[in-house]
PDB file of C-alpha atoms in Angstrom:
ATOM      1  CA  MET A  10       0.125  -0.253  -0.343  1.00 46.00           C
ATOM      2  CA  PHE A  11       2.288   2.214   0.961  1.00 41.00           C
ATOM      3  CA  SER A  12       4.689   1.467  -2.581  1.00 49.00           C
ATOM      4  CA  SER A  13       1.426   2.559  -4.360  1.00 53.00           C
ATOM      5  CA  LEU A  14       1.247   6.085  -3.109  1.00 41.00           C
ATOM      6  CA  ALA A  15       4.557   6.784  -3.214  1.00 42.00           C
ATOM      7  CA  ASN A  16       4.050   6.014  -7.003  1.00 51.00           C
ATOM      8  CA  LYS A  17       1.595   7.908  -6.848  1.00 47.00           C
ATOM      9  CA  ILE A  18       3.336  10.612  -4.914  1.00 45.00           C
ATOM     10  CA  PHE A  19       7.089  10.328  -6.807  1.00 42.00           C
ATOM     11  CA  GLY A  20       6.177   8.323  -9.672  1.00 52.00           C
ATOM     12  CA  ASP A  21       8.500   5.052 -10.248  1.00 66.00           C
ATOM     13  CA  SER A  22      11.952   5.111 -10.234  1.00 69.00           C
ATOM     14  CA  ASN A  23      12.021   4.834 -14.650  1.00 75.00           C
ATOM     15  CA  SER A  24       9.542   7.926 -14.503  1.00 79.00           C
ATOM     16  CA  ARG A  25      11.588   9.629 -12.409  1.00 81.00           C
ATOM     17  CA  GLU A  26      15.009   7.970 -14.630  1.00 82.00           C
ATOM     18  CA  ILE A  27      13.200   9.570 -17.258  1.00 84.00           C
ATOM     19  CA  LYS A  28      12.246  12.704 -16.358  1.00 88.00           C
ATOM     20  CA  LYS A  29      16.144  13.819 -16.088  1.00 89.00           C
ATOM     21  CA  PHE A  30      16.315  13.584 -19.993  1.00 91.00           C
ATOM     22  CA  GLU A  31      13.453  15.807 -20.047  1.00 93.00           C
ATOM     23  CA  PRO A  32      16.405  19.002 -19.788  1.00 94.00           C
ATOM     24  CA  LEU A  33      18.946  17.311 -22.693  1.00 96.00           C
ATOM     25  CA  LEU A  34      16.439  16.843 -24.722  1.00 96.00           C
ATOM     26  CA  ALA A  35      15.217  20.330 -24.876  1.00 96.00           C
ATOM     27  CA  GLU A  36      19.031  20.874 -25.267  1.00 97.00           C
ATOM     28  CA  ILE A  37      19.446  18.655 -27.834  1.00 97.00           C
ATOM     29  CA  ALA A  38      15.691  20.151 -29.900  1.00 96.00           C
ATOM     30  CA  GLY A  39      17.787  23.609 -29.655  1.00 97.00           C
ATOM     31  CA  PHE A  40      20.343  22.029 -32.535  1.00 98.00           C
ATOM     32  CA  GLU A  41      17.120  21.285 -34.659  1.00 96.00           C
ATOM     33  CA  ASP A  42      17.080  25.046 -36.701  1.00 97.00           C
ATOM     34  CA  GLN A  43      20.408  25.344 -36.573  1.00 98.00           C
ATOM     35  CA  MET A  44      21.473  21.773 -38.299  1.00 98.00           C
ATOM     36  CA  LYS A  45      18.090  22.724 -40.975  1.00 98.00           C
ATOM     37  CA  SER A  46      19.334  25.554 -41.461  1.00 98.00           C
ATOM     38  CA  LEU A  47      22.449  23.457 -43.250  1.00 98.00           C
ATOM     39  CA  ASP A  48      23.257  22.580 -46.563  1.00 98.00           C
ATOM     40  CA  ASP A  49      24.545  19.230 -46.983  1.00 98.00           C
ATOM     41  CA  ASP A  50      27.953  20.018 -47.486  1.00 98.00           C
ATOM     42  CA  GLY A  51      27.847  22.106 -44.230  1.00 98.00           C
ATOM     43  CA  LEU A  52      26.086  19.927 -42.406  1.00 98.00           C
ATOM     44  CA  ARG A  53      28.810  16.538 -43.374  1.00 98.00           C
ATOM     45  CA  GLY A  54      31.313  19.720 -41.620  1.00 98.00           C
ATOM     46  CA  GLN A  55      29.350  18.565 -38.785  1.00 98.00           C
ATOM     47  CA  THR A  56      31.684  15.875 -38.239  1.00 98.00           C
ATOM     48  CA  ASP A  57      35.353  17.510 -38.429  1.00 98.00           C
ATOM     49  CA  ARG A  58      34.084  20.623 -36.517  1.00 98.00           C
ATOM     50  CA  LEU A  59      32.842  17.984 -33.920  1.00 98.00           C
ATOM     51  CA  ARG A  60      36.148  16.301 -34.138  1.00 98.00           C
ATOM     52  CA  GLU A  61      38.730  19.224 -33.460  1.00 98.00           C
ATOM     53  CA  ARG A  62      36.277  19.985 -30.086  1.00 98.00           C
ATOM     54  CA  LEU A  63      37.114  17.541 -29.596  1.00 98.00           C
ATOM     55  CA  ALA A  64      40.397  18.000 -29.928  1.00 98.00           C
ATOM     56  CA  ALA A  65      40.838  20.529 -28.515  1.00 98.00           C
ATOM     57  CA  GLY A  66      39.783  19.021 -24.747  1.00 97.00           C
ATOM     58  CA  GLU A  67      35.736  19.572 -24.480  1.00 98.00           C
ATOM     59  CA  THR A  68      34.420  15.786 -23.586  1.00 98.00           C
ATOM     60  CA  LEU A  69      31.917  13.340 -25.714  1.00 98.00           C
ATOM     61  CA  ASP A  70      29.069  14.537 -22.951  1.00 98.00           C
ATOM     62  CA  GLN A  71      29.180  18.072 -24.010  1.00 98.00           C
ATOM     63  CA  LEU A  72      29.175  17.697 -27.761  1.00 98.00           C
ATOM     64  CA  LEU A  73      26.204  15.100 -26.816  1.00 98.00           C
ATOM     65  CA  PRO A  74      23.119  17.655 -27.213  1.00 98.00           C
ATOM     66  CA  GLU A  75      24.639  18.724 -30.692  1.00 98.00           C
ATOM     67  CA  ALA A  76      26.412  15.136 -31.867  1.00 98.00           C
ATOM     68  CA  PHE A  77      22.635  14.276 -31.996  1.00 99.00           C
ATOM     69  CA  ALA A  78      21.218  16.705 -33.178  1.00 98.00           C
ATOM     70  CA  THR A  79      23.420  16.588 -36.064  1.00 99.00           C
ATOM     71  CA  VAL A  80      22.536  12.492 -37.286  1.00 99.00           C
ATOM     72  CA  ARG A  81      18.086  13.507 -35.596  1.00 98.00           C
ATOM     73  CA  GLU A  82      18.998  16.373 -39.169  1.00 98.00           C
ATOM     74  CA  ALA A  83      21.213  13.763 -41.507  1.00 98.00           C
ATOM     75  CA  ALA A  84      18.155  10.402 -40.963  1.00 98.00           C
ATOM     76  CA  ILE A  85      15.888  12.442 -42.968  1.00 98.00           C
ATOM     77  CA  ARG A  86      18.485  13.801 -45.112  1.00 98.00           C
ATOM     78  CA  SER A  87      19.144  10.292 -46.068  1.00 98.00           C
ATOM     79  CA  ILE A  88      16.233   7.376 -45.493  1.00 98.00           C
ATOM     80  CA  GLY A  89      13.937   9.780 -44.969  1.00 97.00           C
ATOM     81  CA  GLN A  90      13.335   9.186 -41.080  1.00 97.00           C
ATOM     82  CA  ARG A  91      13.492  11.041 -37.727  1.00 96.00           C
ATOM     83  CA  HIS A  92      15.452  10.436 -34.781  1.00 96.00           C
ATOM     84  CA  PHE A  93      12.161  10.545 -32.288  1.00 94.00           C
ATOM     85  CA  ASP A  94      12.613  11.509 -27.752  1.00 94.00           C
ATOM     86  CA  VAL A  95      12.239   8.321 -27.011  1.00 93.00           C
ATOM     87  CA  GLN A  96      14.917   7.655 -29.714  1.00 95.00           C
ATOM     88  CA  MET A  97      16.852   9.438 -28.292  1.00 96.00           C
ATOM     89  CA  MET A  98      16.917   9.171 -25.070  1.00 95.00           C
ATOM     90  CA  GLY A  99      17.343   5.311 -26.223  1.00 95.00           C
ATOM     91  CA  GLY A 100      20.563   6.820 -27.102  1.00 97.00           C
ATOM     92  CA  VAL A 101      22.007   8.887 -24.247  1.00 97.00           C
ATOM     93  CA  VAL A 102      21.109   5.796 -22.412  1.00 96.00           C
ATOM     94  CA  LEU A 103      23.608   3.138 -24.208  1.00 97.00           C
ATOM     95  CA  HIS A 104      26.107   6.743 -24.693  1.00 97.00           C
ATOM     96  CA  GLN A 105      26.471   6.141 -21.423  1.00 96.00           C
ATOM     97  CA  GLY A 106      27.043   1.772 -21.180  1.00 95.00           C
ATOM     98  CA  ARG A 107      23.435   0.681 -20.204  1.00 94.00           C
ATOM     99  CA  ILE A 108      20.820  -1.214 -21.497  1.00 92.00           C
ATOM    100  CA  THR A 109      17.808   0.151 -22.705  1.00 90.00           C
ATOM    101  CA  GLU A 110      14.383  -1.809 -23.848  1.00 88.00           C
ATOM    102  CA  MET A 111      12.575  -0.483 -26.264  1.00 83.00           C
ATOM    103  CA  LYS A 112       8.910  -1.216 -27.651  1.00 80.00           C
ATOM    104  CA  THR A 113       8.512  -3.016 -30.984  1.00 74.00           C
ATOM    105  CA  GLY A 114       7.988  -0.198 -33.223  1.00 74.00           C
ATOM    106  CA  GLU A 115       9.796   2.122 -31.121  1.00 75.00           C
ATOM    107  CA  GLY A 116      13.399   1.349 -33.120  1.00 85.00           C
ATOM    108  CA  LYS A 117      15.834   0.471 -31.456  1.00 88.00           C
ATOM    109  CA  THR A 118      18.391   0.399 -34.651  1.00 92.00           C
ATOM    110  CA  LEU A 119      17.676   4.044 -35.077  1.00 96.00           C
ATOM    111  CA  VAL A 120      18.892   5.387 -31.916  1.00 97.00           C
ATOM    112  CA  SER A 121      22.069   2.710 -32.345  1.00 97.00           C
ATOM    113  CA  THR A 122      23.584   5.596 -34.771  1.00 98.00           C
ATOM    114  CA  LEU A 123      23.199   8.028 -31.925  1.00 98.00           C
ATOM    115  CA  ALA A 124      26.172   6.441 -29.625  1.00 98.00           C
ATOM    116  CA  ALA A 125      27.424   5.682 -32.539  1.00 98.00           C
ATOM    117  CA  TYR A 126      27.688   8.990 -34.258  1.00 99.00           C
ATOM    118  CA  LEU A 127      28.659  10.776 -30.849  1.00 99.00           C
ATOM    119  CA  ASN A 128      32.172   7.652 -30.096  1.00 99.00           C
ATOM    120  CA  ALA A 129      32.709   7.746 -33.690  1.00 98.00           C
ATOM    121  CA  LEU A 130      33.931  11.354 -33.485  1.00 98.00           C
ATOM    122  CA  GLU A 131      37.451   9.567 -31.125  1.00 98.00           C
ATOM    123  CA  GLY A 132      38.170   8.199 -34.165  1.00 97.00           C
ATOM    124  CA  LYS A 133      38.886   4.778 -32.825  1.00 97.00           C
ATOM    125  CA  GLY A 134      36.074   3.349 -33.705  1.00 97.00           C
ATOM    126  CA  VAL A 135      32.481   1.612 -33.015  1.00 98.00           C
ATOM    127  CA  HIS A 136      31.942  -2.214 -32.681  1.00 98.00           C
ATOM    128  CA  ILE A 137      27.640  -2.447 -33.755  1.00 98.00           C
ATOM    129  CA  VAL A 138      27.244  -6.429 -32.810  1.00 97.00           C
ATOM    130  CA  THR A 139      24.556  -8.375 -34.029  1.00 94.00           C
ATOM    131  CA  VAL A 140      23.087 -11.578 -33.062  1.00 91.00           C
ATOM    132  CA  ASN A 141      22.798 -12.913 -37.233  1.00 92.00           C
ATOM    133  CA  ASP A 142      25.661 -12.105 -40.852  1.00 93.00           C
ATOM    134  CA  TYR A 143      22.235 -11.334 -42.045  1.00 94.00           C
ATOM    135  CA  LEU A 144      21.623  -8.349 -39.681  1.00 94.00           C
ATOM    136  CA  ALA A 145      24.905  -7.273 -39.858  1.00 96.00           C
ATOM    137  CA  SER A 146      24.757  -6.842 -43.609  1.00 96.00           C
ATOM    138  CA  ARG A 147      21.393  -5.370 -43.736  1.00 96.00           C
ATOM    139  CA  ASP A 148      22.037  -2.754 -40.510  1.00 96.00           C
ATOM    140  CA  ALA A 149      25.056  -1.493 -41.804  1.00 98.00           C
ATOM    141  CA  ALA A 150      24.064  -1.362 -45.763  1.00 97.00           C
ATOM    142  CA  TRP A 151      20.433   1.339 -43.552  1.00 97.00           C
ATOM    143  CA  MET A 152      21.595   2.609 -41.156  1.00 98.00           C
ATOM    144  CA  GLY A 153      25.270   2.913 -42.679  1.00 98.00           C
ATOM    145  CA  GLN A 154      23.871   5.548 -45.085  1.00 98.00           C
ATOM    146  CA  ILE A 155      23.173   7.845 -42.275  1.00 98.00           C
ATOM    147  CA  TYR A 156      27.167   7.737 -41.249  1.00 99.00           C
ATOM    148  CA  ARG A 157      28.105   8.504 -44.486  1.00 98.00           C
ATOM    149  CA  PHE A 158      26.567  11.349 -45.082  1.00 98.00           C
ATOM    150  CA  LEU A 159      28.404  12.591 -42.078  1.00 98.00           C
ATOM    151  CA  GLY A 160      31.311  11.335 -43.905  1.00 98.00           C
ATOM    152  CA  LEU A 161      32.039   8.368 -41.704  1.00 98.00           C
ATOM    153  CA  SER A 162      32.951   5.218 -43.181  1.00 98.00           C
ATOM    154  CA  VAL A 163      31.382   1.574 -41.844  1.00 98.00           C
ATOM    155  CA  GLY A 164      32.295  -2.058 -41.960  1.00 98.00           C
ATOM    156  CA  CYS A 165      30.789  -5.631 -42.332  1.00 98.00           C
ATOM    157  CA  ILE A 166      32.564  -8.078 -40.680  1.00 98.00           C
ATOM    158  CA  THR A 167      30.507 -11.711 -42.812  1.00 94.00           C
ATOM    159  CA  HIS A 168      32.717 -15.329 -42.637  1.00 92.00           C
ATOM    160  CA  GLU A 169      33.163 -15.053 -46.357  1.00 92.00           C
ATOM    161  CA  LEU A 170      35.627 -11.836 -46.058  1.00 95.00           C
ATOM    162  CA  THR A 171      39.443 -12.574 -45.636  1.00 96.00           C
ATOM    163  CA  ASP A 172      42.154 -11.318 -43.341  1.00 96.00           C
ATOM    164  CA  ASP A 173      42.359  -8.226 -45.707  1.00 96.00           C
ATOM    165  CA  GLU A 174      38.986  -7.157 -46.156  1.00 97.00           C
ATOM    166  CA  ARG A 175      38.426  -8.044 -41.851  1.00 98.00           C
ATOM    167  CA  ARG A 176      41.076  -6.511 -41.181  1.00 97.00           C
ATOM    168  CA  ALA A 177      39.119  -3.125 -43.211  1.00 98.00           C
ATOM    169  CA  ALA A 178      36.595  -3.294 -42.139  1.00 98.00           C
ATOM    170  CA  TYR A 179      37.381  -3.725 -38.140  1.00 98.00           C
ATOM    171  CA  ALA A 180      39.276   0.193 -39.204  1.00 98.00           C
ATOM    172  CA  ALA A 181      36.402   1.293 -40.334  1.00 98.00           C
ATOM    173  CA  ASP A 182      34.710   4.182 -37.925  1.00 98.00           C
ATOM    174  CA  ILE A 183      31.722   1.805 -37.566  1.00 98.00           C
ATOM    175  CA  THR A 184      31.032  -1.682 -38.314  1.00 98.00           C
ATOM    176  CA  TYR A 185      28.877  -4.015 -37.993  1.00 98.00           C
ATOM    177  CA  GLY A 186      29.456  -7.967 -36.436  1.00 97.00           C
ATOM    178  CA  THR A 187      28.143 -10.882 -34.904  1.00 96.00           C
ATOM    179  CA  ASN A 188      28.778 -11.680 -31.449  1.00 95.00           C
ATOM    180  CA  ASN A 189      30.707 -14.504 -32.956  1.00 94.00           C
ATOM    181  CA  GLU A 190      32.691 -13.164 -35.606  1.00 96.00           C
ATOM    182  CA  LEU A 191      33.663 -10.528 -33.332  1.00 96.00           C
ATOM    183  CA  GLY A 192      34.874 -13.588 -31.198  1.00 95.00           C
ATOM    184  CA  PHE A 193      36.092 -16.064 -33.592  1.00 95.00           C
ATOM    185  CA  ASP A 194      38.985 -13.198 -34.992  1.00 96.00           C
ATOM    186  CA  TYR A 195      39.529 -12.239 -30.988  1.00 95.00           C
ATOM    187  CA  LEU A 196      40.671 -15.764 -30.734  1.00 94.00           C
ATOM    188  CA  ARG A 197      42.598 -16.234 -34.318  1.00 94.00           C
ATOM    189  CA  ASP A 198      44.781 -12.504 -34.073  1.00 95.00           C
ATOM    190  CA  ASN A 199      45.733 -14.254 -30.459  1.00 92.00           C
ATOM    191  CA  MET A 200      47.345 -17.517 -31.930  1.00 91.00           C
ATOM    192  CA  LYS A 201      48.630 -15.334 -34.782  1.00 91.00           C
ATOM    193  CA  PHE A 202      52.461 -14.409 -34.413  1.00 89.00           C
ATOM    194  CA  ARG A 203      53.401 -10.945 -36.133  1.00 91.00           C
ATOM    195  CA  LEU A 204      50.846  -7.568 -35.051  1.00 92.00           C
ATOM    196  CA  GLU A 205      50.923  -6.414 -38.571  1.00 93.00           C
ATOM    197  CA  ASP A 206      49.100  -9.501 -39.380  1.00 94.00           C
ATOM    198  CA  MET A 207      45.953  -9.778 -37.489  1.00 96.00           C
ATOM    199  CA  VAL A 208      42.821  -8.053 -38.246  1.00 97.00           C
ATOM    200  CA  GLN A 209      41.292  -6.645 -34.724  1.00 97.00           C
ATOM    201  CA  ARG A 210      42.132  -2.778 -33.252  1.00 96.00           C
ATOM    202  CA  GLU A 211      42.108  -2.086 -29.509  1.00 95.00           C
ATOM    203  CA  PRO A 212      38.679  -2.465 -29.353  1.00 95.00           C
ATOM    204  CA  SER A 213      36.818   1.231 -27.794  1.00 96.00           C
ATOM    205  CA  PHE A 214      33.391   1.346 -27.243  1.00 98.00           C
ATOM    206  CA  ALA A 215      30.687  -1.283 -28.575  1.00 98.00           C
ATOM    207  CA  ILE A 216      26.727  -1.050 -29.524  1.00 98.00           C
ATOM    208  CA  ILE A 217      24.725  -5.182 -28.377  1.00 96.00           C
ATOM    209  CA  ASP A 218      22.230  -5.536 -30.956  1.00 94.00           C
ATOM    210  CA  GLU A 219      20.146  -8.261 -28.230  1.00 90.00           C
ATOM    211  CA  VAL A 220      21.990  -8.117 -25.134  1.00 92.00           C
ATOM    212  CA  ASP A 221      19.670 -10.783 -23.408  1.00 90.00           C
ATOM    213  CA  SER A 222      20.413 -12.735 -26.467  1.00 89.00           C
ATOM    214  CA  ILE A 223      23.788 -12.958 -26.916  1.00 91.00           C
ATOM    215  CA  LEU A 224      25.708 -12.084 -23.279  1.00 91.00           C
ATOM    216  CA  ILE A 225      23.205 -14.200 -21.988  1.00 90.00           C
ATOM    217  CA  ASP A 226      22.406 -17.007 -24.147  1.00 86.00           C
ATOM    218  CA  GLU A 227      24.897 -17.066 -26.529  1.00 84.00           C
ATOM    219  CA  ALA A 228      27.503 -16.669 -24.004  1.00 81.00           C
ATOM    220  CA  ARG A 229      26.565 -20.155 -22.555  1.00 83.00           C
ATOM    221  CA  THR A 230      28.043 -21.877 -25.927  1.00 85.00           C
ATOM    222  CA  PRO A 231      31.937 -21.622 -26.266  1.00 86.00           C
ATOM    223  CA  LEU A 232      33.538 -20.363 -28.504  1.00 89.00           C
ATOM    224  CA  VAL A 233      36.317 -22.778 -29.846  1.00 86.00           C
ATOM    225  CA  ILE A 234      38.901 -22.737 -32.557  1.00 84.00           C
ATOM    226  CA  SER A 235      39.759 -26.449 -33.177  1.00 76.00           C
ATOM    227  CA  GLY A 236      40.712 -28.747 -35.900  1.00 70.00           C
ATOM    228  CA  PRO A 237      42.781 -32.556 -36.734  1.00 69.00           C
ATOM    229  CA  SER A 238      46.078 -32.588 -35.277  1.00 63.00           C
ATOM    230  CA  ASP A 239      49.437 -33.020 -37.716  1.00 64.00           C
ATOM    231  CA  GLN A 240      50.937 -34.569 -33.782  1.00 59.00           C
ATOM    232  CA  PRO A 241      51.536 -38.332 -33.517  1.00 62.00           C
ATOM    233  CA  SER A 242      49.071 -39.390 -30.552  1.00 69.00           C
ATOM    234  CA  GLU A 243      52.159 -40.454 -29.132  1.00 80.00           C
ATOM    235  CA  LEU A 244      53.752 -36.986 -27.978  1.00 79.00           C
ATOM    236  CA  TYR A 245      50.233 -36.190 -25.985  1.00 80.00           C
ATOM    237  CA  ALA A 246      50.450 -39.504 -24.465  1.00 84.00           C
ATOM    238  CA  ARG A 247      54.224 -38.220 -22.999  1.00 84.00           C
ATOM    239  CA  VAL A 248      54.034 -34.954 -22.600  1.00 84.00           C
ATOM    240  CA  ASP A 249      50.758 -36.792 -19.245  1.00 86.00           C
ATOM    241  CA  GLY A 250      53.409 -38.492 -18.032  1.00 88.00           C
ATOM    242  CA  LEU A 251      55.216 -35.492 -17.175  1.00 88.00           C
ATOM    243  CA  ALA A 252      52.389 -34.048 -15.012  1.00 89.00           C
ATOM    244  CA  PRO A 253      52.944 -35.933 -11.679  1.00 91.00           C
ATOM    245  CA  MET A 254      56.477 -34.281 -11.619  1.00 93.00           C
ATOM    246  CA  LEU A 255      55.173 -30.462 -11.473  1.00 92.00           C
ATOM    247  CA  ALA A 256      55.227 -29.805  -7.861  1.00 92.00           C
ATOM    248  CA  GLU A 257      52.314 -27.540  -6.319  1.00 91.00           C
ATOM    249  CA  GLU A 258      54.338 -24.315  -6.881  1.00 93.00           C
ATOM    250  CA  ASP A 259      53.925 -24.962 -10.335  1.00 93.00           C
ATOM    251  CA  TYR A 260      50.708 -24.103 -10.584  1.00 92.00           C
ATOM    252  CA  ASP A 261      47.675 -22.188  -9.789  1.00 92.00           C
ATOM    253  CA  LEU A 262      44.199 -24.280  -8.921  1.00 88.00           C
ATOM    254  CA  ASP A 263      41.081 -22.431 -10.158  1.00 83.00           C
ATOM    255  CA  GLU A 264      38.109 -25.133  -9.157  1.00 78.00           C
ATOM    256  CA  LYS A 265      36.359 -22.236  -9.423  1.00 69.00           C
ATOM    257  CA  GLN A 266      37.044 -21.635 -13.439  1.00 70.00           C
ATOM    258  CA  ARG A 267      37.765 -25.566 -13.732  1.00 76.00           C
ATOM    259  CA  SER A 268      40.841 -23.607 -15.200  1.00 82.00           C
ATOM    260  CA  VAL A 269      45.050 -24.709 -14.248  1.00 88.00           C
ATOM    261  CA  THR A 270      47.748 -22.413 -15.514  1.00 90.00           C
ATOM    262  CA  LEU A 271      51.659 -22.292 -15.132  1.00 92.00           C
ATOM    263  CA  THR A 272      52.904 -19.969 -12.933  1.00 93.00           C
ATOM    264  CA  GLU A 273      56.821 -18.838 -14.159  1.00 92.00           C
ATOM    265  CA  THR A 274      58.247 -20.812 -11.809  1.00 93.00           C
ATOM    266  CA  GLY A 275      55.707 -24.162 -12.601  1.00 91.00           C
ATOM    267  CA  ILE A 276      56.601 -22.687 -16.381  1.00 91.00           C
ATOM    268  CA  GLU A 277      60.603 -22.931 -16.084  1.00 92.00           C
ATOM    269  CA  HIS A 278      60.497 -26.362 -15.144  1.00 93.00           C
ATOM    270  CA  VAL A 279      58.118 -27.378 -17.377  1.00 90.00           C
ATOM    271  CA  GLU A 280      60.642 -26.627 -19.832  1.00 89.00           C
ATOM    272  CA  MET A 281      63.125 -28.110 -18.362  1.00 91.00           C
ATOM    273  CA  LEU A 282      61.149 -31.323 -17.955  1.00 91.00           C
ATOM    274  CA  LEU A 283      60.488 -31.629 -22.061  1.00 89.00           C
ATOM    275  CA  LYS A 284      63.734 -30.752 -23.169  1.00 88.00           C
ATOM    276  CA  GLU A 285      65.204 -33.961 -20.982  1.00 88.00           C
ATOM    277  CA  ALA A 286      62.070 -36.160 -22.635  1.00 86.00           C
ATOM    278  CA  GLY A 287      63.756 -34.760 -25.480  1.00 85.00           C
ATOM    279  CA  ILE A 288      60.040 -33.365 -26.356  1.00 85.00           C
ATOM    280  CA  MET A 289      61.436 -29.904 -27.429  1.00 85.00           C
ATOM    281  CA  ASP A 290      65.258 -29.060 -27.923  1.00 82.00           C
ATOM    282  CA  THR A 291      65.390 -25.564 -27.648  1.00 81.00           C
ATOM    283  CA  GLY A 292      64.411 -22.460 -26.541  1.00 81.00           C
ATOM    284  CA  THR A 293      61.292 -21.957 -23.973  1.00 84.00           C
ATOM    285  CA  LEU A 294      57.532 -21.543 -24.573  1.00 81.00           C
ATOM    286  CA  TYR A 295      57.165 -19.508 -25.976  1.00 79.00           C
ATOM    287  CA  ASP A 296      58.988 -19.176 -29.275  1.00 79.00           C
ATOM    288  CA  ALA A 297      57.216 -19.969 -32.412  1.00 73.00           C
ATOM    289  CA  SER A 298      58.951 -23.386 -32.987  1.00 74.00           C
ATOM    290  CA  ASN A 299      57.668 -24.564 -29.901  1.00 74.00           C
ATOM    291  CA  ILE A 300      54.096 -23.460 -29.607  1.00 70.00           C
ATOM    292  CA  SER A 301      52.935 -26.477 -31.307  1.00 61.00           C
ATOM    293  CA  PHE A 302      54.075 -28.303 -28.149  1.00 45.00           C
TER     294      PHE A 302
END
């Protein structure tokens, strides 16, 4: 009863949260006439102007109202759609690194363009993660019209791309891809010996579509890279025979994660055992010639 009365007086937590956005929405709306007065080249020039202000010391939060107004006008001119206030609120929430739930018909695909554009101004790249290749390709082509109108580059990661094509897509200002493609690229990059062979760059900002599905349901399935081994099976039996020779200080056991990692002392001990057994000739476990072991 008290809870019901309090909600009537103060509103529920969601209503109070939404009310906080009203001054910011008014500030964004205040730029609308200015954006409309610009020709296409002038609107496109907003990207360079905002980046210059960012380089001069302004923060993304300070640029947000004008940047969002820029995207709103660009969307009208490029795809004929205008961001409504509810979408503006969603864009702010995404920029803050939080989860926003959009009802059917509220245009969640359009919402992502706001936070994506704002964070792309830093030049570090933005990932937009979707659940399948179809949605990644569709949204990259559809929403990509807005980004390209504003002078940003757009990439899309799909399974048939070569390493060079993937590298180019990741180098774009906005990169669309599925959680599996991005995850496997990360794993493959960690198997490469040279930095220049890697396809991904340092991650900066990501927007995840269907976040419950990707971070909860999909996350239950591990990403594993495997293939047939060209090593004789007897090698594994020989290495397995060395395990009992390890002391407790040679490894850290994490029962919760069900994982075992070698300590620095353990690595040195394993290297010595491998050499004594004739399994490894020279060098360390981290030498390229010994990676197969």
